Amino acid sequence: MYNSPRGTRSHALTGPSLLLYGKKTTWSSLALRLQPALVYTTKVQAFHTSVPVFKKKTPAESEAESQKKLESLKDSPKPALYLSLGGLIPFVAVPLTMALQGTYWPQLAFAQVAYGAATASFLGGMRWGFTLPENSPAKPDWLNLANSTVPPLLACQALLFKDVAQGAVMLMLALGIALHYDISLLPTYPRWFKVLRVAGTVVMISSLLATVALKTGPEKSPVF
């Protein structure tokens, strides 16, 4: 029996009426229950689909940063700047000579790796010497002294490879680790020296990569 809300009169629900009543009741209650969820989902979707805003460097900021790096190079002592630039000549001269001749010379490639090994050893020993003065900001502790021996050890390993290309890859690893020590791990050097180190390492590694790339060409022994 069904009690009407307007009175006490009741009537029997037949099969179709009962089925229709159940559908109306179920759909109505389901709609009421889903409405808050739909609203919440819409809000969440609107939140996630919003475009994130990232702070990017403007061209003016990038230009100012580049200008600051150039000023740091200009502020570097002239002997350090000129000697560093001169020390890059053997790195650049080897792949440049082979590229102009159109021939890969393994003897020149090995000479480049040997010179690079000496350079990596120098960069490692420079850290050791930087810790010796009493007023030095870097202390002669395990962190500085032990890390200063890593580039020379890798450079020595680079000379033991029979394949010059493998030695060049090992040498690039040594130069990269030395740069990481000087810039990130042990940041006690002046800014001008850090900028000089980054520029020099980029030139050295690029020259070694060029030599490795030229190995695919015909080989020739230079005549002295």
PDB file of C-alpha atoms in Angstrom:
ATOM      1  CA  MET A   1       0.000   0.000   0.000  1.00  0.00           C
ATOM      2  CA  TYR A   2       1.165   3.574  -0.647  1.00  0.00           C
ATOM      3  CA  ASN A   3       0.250   6.520   1.629  1.00  0.00           C
ATOM      4  CA  SER A   4      -0.251   9.763  -0.268  1.00  0.00           C
ATOM      5  CA  PRO A   5       1.422  12.831   1.277  1.00  0.00           C
ATOM      6  CA  ARG A   6      -1.890  14.777   0.915  1.00  0.00           C
ATOM      7  CA  GLY A   7      -4.038  12.345   2.786  1.00  0.00           C
ATOM      8  CA  THR A   8      -4.470   8.966   4.182  1.00  0.00           C
ATOM      9  CA  ARG A   9      -5.857   7.535   1.020  1.00  0.00           C
ATOM     10  CA  SER A  10      -3.863   4.677  -0.244  1.00  0.00           C
ATOM     11  CA  HIS A  11      -3.865   2.604  -3.348  1.00  0.00           C
ATOM     12  CA  ALA A  12      -2.142  -0.550  -4.400  1.00  0.00           C
ATOM     13  CA  LEU A  13       0.945  -0.396  -6.602  1.00  0.00           C
ATOM     14  CA  THR A  14       0.765  -2.698  -9.530  1.00  0.00           C
ATOM     15  CA  GLY A  15       3.814  -4.341 -11.051  1.00  0.00           C
ATOM     16  CA  PRO A  16       4.504  -1.655 -13.687  1.00  0.00           C
ATOM     17  CA  SER A  17       3.763   1.147 -11.230  1.00  0.00           C
ATOM     18  CA  LEU A  18       6.061  -0.343  -8.626  1.00  0.00           C
ATOM     19  CA  LEU A  19       8.829  -0.775 -11.188  1.00  0.00           C
ATOM     20  CA  LEU A  20       8.421   2.817 -12.392  1.00  0.00           C
ATOM     21  CA  TYR A  21       8.366   4.113  -8.827  1.00  0.00           C
ATOM     22  CA  GLY A  22      11.556   2.260  -8.014  1.00  0.00           C
ATOM     23  CA  LYS A  23      13.290   3.694 -11.082  1.00  0.00           C
ATOM     24  CA  LYS A  24      12.224   7.256 -10.229  1.00  0.00           C
ATOM     25  CA  THR A  25      13.373   6.892  -6.656  1.00  0.00           C
ATOM     26  CA  THR A  26      16.703   5.301  -7.582  1.00  0.00           C
ATOM     27  CA  TRP A  27      17.517   7.774 -10.340  1.00  0.00           C
ATOM     28  CA  SER A  28      16.585  10.764  -8.174  1.00  0.00           C
ATOM     29  CA  SER A  29      18.687   9.646  -5.222  1.00  0.00           C
ATOM     30  CA  LEU A  30      21.555   8.703  -7.538  1.00  0.00           C
ATOM     31  CA  ALA A  31      21.456  12.123  -9.181  1.00  0.00           C
ATOM     32  CA  LEU A  32      21.530  13.816  -5.775  1.00  0.00           C
ATOM     33  CA  ARG A  33      24.491  11.716  -4.734  1.00  0.00           C
ATOM     34  CA  LEU A  34      26.444  12.253  -7.959  1.00  0.00           C
ATOM     35  CA  GLN A  35      25.858  15.995  -8.163  1.00  0.00           C
ATOM     36  CA  PRO A  36      28.398  16.951  -5.457  1.00  0.00           C
ATOM     37  CA  ALA A  37      30.892  14.485  -6.919  1.00  0.00           C
ATOM     38  CA  LEU A  38      30.475  15.968 -10.386  1.00  0.00           C
ATOM     39  CA  VAL A  39      30.993  19.461  -9.029  1.00  0.00           C
ATOM     40  CA  TYR A  40      34.139  18.348  -7.184  1.00  0.00           C
ATOM     41  CA  THR A  41      35.454  16.549 -10.259  1.00  0.00           C
ATOM     42  CA  THR A  42      34.871  19.630 -12.381  1.00  0.00           C
ATOM     43  CA  LYS A  43      36.772  21.769  -9.918  1.00  0.00           C
ATOM     44  CA  VAL A  44      39.648  19.315  -9.752  1.00  0.00           C
ATOM     45  CA  GLN A  45      39.743  19.016 -13.540  1.00  0.00           C
ATOM     46  CA  ALA A  46      39.781  22.773 -13.871  1.00  0.00           C
ATOM     47  CA  PHE A  47      42.654  22.906 -11.393  1.00  0.00           C
ATOM     48  CA  HIS A  48      44.764  20.286 -13.166  1.00  0.00           C
ATOM     49  CA  THR A  49      44.116  21.523 -16.667  1.00  0.00           C
ATOM     50  CA  SER A  50      45.243  25.034 -15.872  1.00  0.00           C
ATOM     51  CA  VAL A  51      48.442  25.963 -17.658  1.00  0.00           C
ATOM     52  CA  PRO A  52      51.394  26.042 -15.210  1.00  0.00           C
ATOM     53  CA  VAL A  53      53.383  29.215 -15.193  1.00  0.00           C
ATOM     54  CA  PHE A  54      57.156  28.824 -15.046  1.00  0.00           C
ATOM     55  CA  LYS A  55      59.497  31.690 -14.530  1.00  0.00           C
ATOM     56  CA  LYS A  56      61.749  31.886 -17.549  1.00  0.00           C
ATOM     57  CA  LYS A  57      64.716  34.081 -18.038  1.00  0.00           C
ATOM     58  CA  THR A  58      64.010  36.990 -20.271  1.00  0.00           C
ATOM     59  CA  PRO A  59      66.443  37.813 -23.088  1.00  0.00           C
ATOM     60  CA  ALA A  60      67.574  40.787 -21.053  1.00  0.00           C
ATOM     61  CA  GLU A  61      68.400  38.560 -18.052  1.00  0.00           C
ATOM     62  CA  SER A  62      70.258  36.043 -20.225  1.00  0.00           C
ATOM     63  CA  GLU A  63      72.206  38.829 -21.887  1.00  0.00           C
ATOM     64  CA  ALA A  64      73.039  40.330 -18.498  1.00  0.00           C
ATOM     65  CA  GLU A  65      74.302  36.965 -17.254  1.00  0.00           C
ATOM     66  CA  SER A  66      76.469  36.506 -20.342  1.00  0.00           C
ATOM     67  CA  GLN A  67      77.785  40.026 -19.934  1.00  0.00           C
ATOM     68  CA  LYS A  68      78.672  39.263 -16.323  1.00  0.00           C
ATOM     69  CA  LYS A  69      80.645  36.189 -17.377  1.00  0.00           C
ATOM     70  CA  LEU A  70      82.553  38.195 -19.968  1.00  0.00           C
ATOM     71  CA  GLU A  71      83.336  40.805 -17.347  1.00  0.00           C
ATOM     72  CA  SER A  72      84.634  38.042 -15.072  1.00  0.00           C
ATOM     73  CA  LEU A  73      87.010  36.935 -17.827  1.00  0.00           C
ATOM     74  CA  LYS A  74      88.167  40.510 -18.303  1.00  0.00           C
ATOM     75  CA  ASP A  75      88.758  40.829 -14.562  1.00  0.00           C
ATOM     76  CA  SER A  76      91.002  37.770 -14.521  1.00  0.00           C
ATOM     77  CA  PRO A  77      94.742  38.408 -14.207  1.00  0.00           C
ATOM     78  CA  LYS A  78      96.356  38.784 -17.608  1.00  0.00           C
ATOM     79  CA  PRO A  79      98.991  36.061 -17.065  1.00  0.00           C
ATOM     80  CA  ALA A  80      96.307  33.538 -16.070  1.00  0.00           C
ATOM     81  CA  LEU A  81      94.105  34.489 -19.030  1.00  0.00           C
ATOM     82  CA  TYR A  82      96.829  34.456 -21.677  1.00  0.00           C
ATOM     83  CA  LEU A  83      98.535  31.308 -20.413  1.00  0.00           C
ATOM     84  CA  SER A  84      95.189  29.495 -20.265  1.00  0.00           C
ATOM     85  CA  LEU A  85      94.347  30.512 -23.819  1.00  0.00           C
ATOM     86  CA  GLY A  86      97.809  29.482 -24.966  1.00  0.00           C
ATOM     87  CA  GLY A  87      97.417  26.125 -23.250  1.00  0.00           C
ATOM     88  CA  LEU A  88      94.371  25.401 -25.399  1.00  0.00           C
ATOM     89  CA  ILE A  89      96.313  25.705 -28.667  1.00  0.00           C
ATOM     90  CA  PRO A  90      97.636  22.097 -28.672  1.00  0.00           C
ATOM     91  CA  PHE A  91      94.103  20.800 -28.086  1.00  0.00           C
ATOM     92  CA  VAL A  92      92.617  22.748 -30.985  1.00  0.00           C
ATOM     93  CA  ALA A  93      95.588  22.362 -33.344  1.00  0.00           C
ATOM     94  CA  VAL A  94      95.393  18.555 -33.553  1.00  0.00           C
ATOM     95  CA  PRO A  95      91.833  18.098 -34.902  1.00  0.00           C
ATOM     96  CA  LEU A  96      92.150  21.281 -36.956  1.00  0.00           C
ATOM     97  CA  THR A  97      95.275  19.973 -38.699  1.00  0.00           C
ATOM     98  CA  MET A  98      93.724  16.584 -39.398  1.00  0.00           C
ATOM     99  CA  ALA A  99      90.516  18.180 -40.663  1.00  0.00           C
ATOM    100  CA  LEU A 100      92.417  20.432 -43.068  1.00  0.00           C
ATOM    101  CA  GLN A 101      94.479  17.504 -44.340  1.00  0.00           C
ATOM    102  CA  GLY A 102      91.459  15.203 -44.503  1.00  0.00           C
ATOM    103  CA  THR A 103      93.487  12.451 -42.816  1.00  0.00           C
ATOM    104  CA  TYR A 104      93.488  10.943 -39.350  1.00  0.00           C
ATOM    105  CA  TRP A 105      96.954  10.771 -37.803  1.00  0.00           C
ATOM    106  CA  PRO A 106      97.044   8.405 -34.796  1.00  0.00           C
ATOM    107  CA  GLN A 107     100.373   9.819 -33.621  1.00  0.00           C
ATOM    108  CA  LEU A 108      98.929  13.308 -33.364  1.00  0.00           C
ATOM    109  CA  ALA A 109      95.837  11.942 -31.642  1.00  0.00           C
ATOM    110  CA  PHE A 110      98.005  10.207 -29.039  1.00  0.00           C
ATOM    111  CA  ALA A 111     100.022  13.401 -28.560  1.00  0.00           C
ATOM    112  CA  GLN A 112      96.781  15.251 -27.865  1.00  0.00           C
ATOM    113  CA  VAL A 113      95.727  12.642 -25.298  1.00  0.00           C
ATOM    114  CA  ALA A 114      99.161  12.769 -23.650  1.00  0.00           C
ATOM    115  CA  TYR A 115      99.024  16.559 -23.442  1.00  0.00           C
ATOM    116  CA  GLY A 116      95.494  16.344 -22.061  1.00  0.00           C
ATOM    117  CA  ALA A 117      96.638  13.844 -19.429  1.00  0.00           C
ATOM    118  CA  ALA A 118      99.326  16.291 -18.308  1.00  0.00           C
ATOM    119  CA  THR A 119      96.711  19.062 -18.172  1.00  0.00           C
ATOM    120  CA  ALA A 120      94.313  16.957 -16.082  1.00  0.00           C
ATOM    121  CA  SER A 121      97.150  16.081 -13.699  1.00  0.00           C
ATOM    122  CA  PHE A 122      98.019  19.769 -13.411  1.00  0.00           C
ATOM    123  CA  LEU A 123      94.408  20.661 -12.582  1.00  0.00           C
ATOM    124  CA  GLY A 124      94.316  18.003  -9.871  1.00  0.00           C
ATOM    125  CA  GLY A 125      97.629  19.071  -8.363  1.00  0.00           C
ATOM    126  CA  MET A 126      96.505  22.694  -8.376  1.00  0.00           C
ATOM    127  CA  ARG A 127      93.837  21.824  -5.821  1.00  0.00           C
ATOM    128  CA  TRP A 128      96.464  20.197  -3.597  1.00  0.00           C
ATOM    129  CA  GLY A 129      98.653  23.284  -3.746  1.00  0.00           C
ATOM    130  CA  PHE A 130      95.671  25.564  -3.099  1.00  0.00           C
ATOM    131  CA  THR A 131      95.189  23.994   0.336  1.00  0.00           C
ATOM    132  CA  LEU A 132      98.787  24.457   1.545  1.00  0.00           C
ATOM    133  CA  PRO A 133      98.889  28.168   2.544  1.00  0.00           C
ATOM    134  CA  GLU A 134      97.826  28.794   6.128  1.00  0.00           C
ATOM    135  CA  ASN A 135      95.309  31.479   5.151  1.00  0.00           C
ATOM    136  CA  SER A 136      93.776  29.408   2.322  1.00  0.00           C
ATOM    137  CA  PRO A 137      89.964  28.985   2.434  1.00  0.00           C
ATOM    138  CA  ALA A 138      90.457  25.339   1.427  1.00  0.00           C
ATOM    139  CA  LYS A 139      91.755  23.092   4.183  1.00  0.00           C
ATOM    140  CA  PRO A 140      94.197  20.210   3.620  1.00  0.00           C
ATOM    141  CA  ASP A 141      91.578  17.646   4.602  1.00  0.00           C
ATOM    142  CA  TRP A 142      90.545  14.361   3.017  1.00  0.00           C
ATOM    143  CA  LEU A 143      87.913  16.014   0.849  1.00  0.00           C
ATOM    144  CA  ASN A 144      90.350  18.325  -0.908  1.00  0.00           C
ATOM    145  CA  LEU A 145      93.480  16.191  -0.988  1.00  0.00           C
ATOM    146  CA  ALA A 146      91.845  12.892  -1.939  1.00  0.00           C
ATOM    147  CA  ASN A 147      89.724  14.449  -4.673  1.00  0.00           C
ATOM    148  CA  SER A 148      92.776  16.185  -6.120  1.00  0.00           C
ATOM    149  CA  THR A 149      94.305  12.783  -6.903  1.00  0.00           C
ATOM    150  CA  VAL A 150      91.328  11.544  -8.952  1.00  0.00           C
ATOM    151  CA  PRO A 151      92.036  13.479 -12.203  1.00  0.00           C
ATOM    152  CA  PRO A 152      95.724  12.376 -12.338  1.00  0.00           C
ATOM    153  CA  LEU A 153      94.756   8.743 -11.794  1.00  0.00           C
ATOM    154  CA  LEU A 154      92.170   8.869 -14.575  1.00  0.00           C
ATOM    155  CA  ALA A 155      94.658  10.645 -16.834  1.00  0.00           C
ATOM    156  CA  CYS A 156      97.206   7.894 -16.236  1.00  0.00           C
ATOM    157  CA  GLN A 157      94.569   5.305 -17.087  1.00  0.00           C
ATOM    158  CA  ALA A 158      93.826   7.163 -20.328  1.00  0.00           C
ATOM    159  CA  LEU A 159      97.428   6.635 -21.471  1.00  0.00           C
ATOM    160  CA  LEU A 160      97.207   2.880 -20.913  1.00  0.00           C
ATOM    161  CA  PHE A 161      94.466   2.267 -23.484  1.00  0.00           C
ATOM    162  CA  LYS A 162      95.643   0.780 -26.750  1.00  0.00           C
ATOM    163  CA  ASP A 163      92.854   2.537 -28.599  1.00  0.00           C
ATOM    164  CA  VAL A 164      93.419   6.296 -28.641  1.00  0.00           C
ATOM    165  CA  ALA A 165      89.658   6.915 -28.835  1.00  0.00           C
ATOM    166  CA  GLN A 166      89.102   5.065 -25.555  1.00  0.00           C
ATOM    167  CA  GLY A 167      91.901   7.061 -23.974  1.00  0.00           C
ATOM    168  CA  ALA A 168      90.281  10.278 -25.192  1.00  0.00           C
ATOM    169  CA  VAL A 169      86.962   9.282 -23.617  1.00  0.00           C
ATOM    170  CA  MET A 170      88.685   8.528 -20.308  1.00  0.00           C
ATOM    171  CA  LEU A 171      90.466  11.861 -20.505  1.00  0.00           C
ATOM    172  CA  MET A 172      87.185  13.688 -21.098  1.00  0.00           C
ATOM    173  CA  LEU A 173      85.862  12.018 -17.961  1.00  0.00           C
ATOM    174  CA  ALA A 174      88.904  13.208 -16.001  1.00  0.00           C
ATOM    175  CA  LEU A 175      88.493  16.778 -17.245  1.00  0.00           C
ATOM    176  CA  GLY A 176      84.784  16.750 -16.435  1.00  0.00           C
ATOM    177  CA  ILE A 177      85.389  15.496 -12.898  1.00  0.00           C
ATOM    178  CA  ALA A 178      88.088  18.115 -12.348  1.00  0.00           C
ATOM    179  CA  LEU A 179      85.661  20.825 -13.460  1.00  0.00           C
ATOM    180  CA  HIS A 180      82.956  19.471 -11.151  1.00  0.00           C
ATOM    181  CA  TYR A 181      85.356  19.617  -8.219  1.00  0.00           C
ATOM    182  CA  ASP A 182      86.404  23.196  -8.957  1.00  0.00           C
ATOM    183  CA  ILE A 183      82.900  24.547  -9.627  1.00  0.00           C
ATOM    184  CA  SER A 184      80.438  22.588  -7.470  1.00  0.00           C
ATOM    185  CA  LEU A 185      82.068  20.327  -4.916  1.00  0.00           C
ATOM    186  CA  LEU A 186      84.863  22.619  -3.757  1.00  0.00           C
ATOM    187  CA  PRO A 187      83.643  26.146  -4.562  1.00  0.00           C
ATOM    188  CA  THR A 188      86.443  28.228  -3.059  1.00  0.00           C
ATOM    189  CA  TYR A 189      88.043  29.597  -6.221  1.00  0.00           C
ATOM    190  CA  PRO A 190      87.330  33.181  -7.364  1.00  0.00           C
ATOM    191  CA  ARG A 191      84.613  33.785  -9.927  1.00  0.00           C
ATOM    192  CA  TRP A 192      86.964  34.754 -12.750  1.00  0.00           C
ATOM    193  CA  PHE A 193      88.807  31.467 -12.363  1.00  0.00           C
ATOM    194  CA  LYS A 194      85.581  29.457 -12.422  1.00  0.00           C
ATOM    195  CA  VAL A 195      84.499  31.119 -15.671  1.00  0.00           C
ATOM    196  CA  LEU A 196      87.950  30.482 -17.109  1.00  0.00           C
ATOM    197  CA  ARG A 197      87.772  26.833 -16.074  1.00  0.00           C
ATOM    198  CA  VAL A 198      84.380  26.303 -17.699  1.00  0.00           C
ATOM    199  CA  ALA A 199      85.449  27.901 -20.979  1.00  0.00           C
ATOM    200  CA  GLY A 200      88.724  25.975 -21.053  1.00  0.00           C
ATOM    201  CA  THR A 201      87.089  22.628 -20.286  1.00  0.00           C
ATOM    202  CA  VAL A 202      84.500  23.133 -23.032  1.00  0.00           C
ATOM    203  CA  VAL A 203      87.269  23.776 -25.573  1.00  0.00           C
ATOM    204  CA  MET A 204      89.344  20.792 -24.415  1.00  0.00           C
ATOM    205  CA  ILE A 205      86.465  18.313 -24.463  1.00  0.00           C
ATOM    206  CA  SER A 206      85.200  19.628 -27.812  1.00  0.00           C
ATOM    207  CA  SER A 207      88.673  19.188 -29.309  1.00  0.00           C
ATOM    208  CA  LEU A 208      88.898  15.619 -28.031  1.00  0.00           C
ATOM    209  CA  LEU A 209      85.457  14.849 -29.432  1.00  0.00           C
ATOM    210  CA  ALA A 210      86.515  16.239 -32.804  1.00  0.00           C
ATOM    211  CA  THR A 211      89.591  14.010 -32.802  1.00  0.00           C
ATOM    212  CA  VAL A 212      87.494  10.939 -32.007  1.00  0.00           C
ATOM    213  CA  ALA A 213      85.051  11.857 -34.781  1.00  0.00           C
ATOM    214  CA  LEU A 214      87.900  12.223 -37.281  1.00  0.00           C
ATOM    215  CA  LYS A 215      89.064   8.689 -36.553  1.00  0.00           C
ATOM    216  CA  THR A 216      86.518   7.378 -39.051  1.00  0.00           C
ATOM    217  CA  GLY A 217      88.581   8.869 -41.884  1.00  0.00           C
ATOM    218  CA  PRO A 218      91.664   7.382 -43.575  1.00  0.00           C
ATOM    219  CA  GLU A 219      94.751   7.013 -41.384  1.00  0.00           C
ATOM    220  CA  LYS A 220      98.174   8.348 -42.246  1.00  0.00           C
ATOM    221  CA  SER A 221     101.484   8.615 -40.424  1.00  0.00           C
ATOM    222  CA  PRO A 222     102.901  12.132 -40.406  1.00  0.00           C
ATOM    223  CA  VAL A 223     106.337  12.685 -41.910  1.00  0.00           C
ATOM    224  CA  PHE A 224     108.637  14.880 -39.835  1.00  0.00           C
TER     225      PHE A 224
END
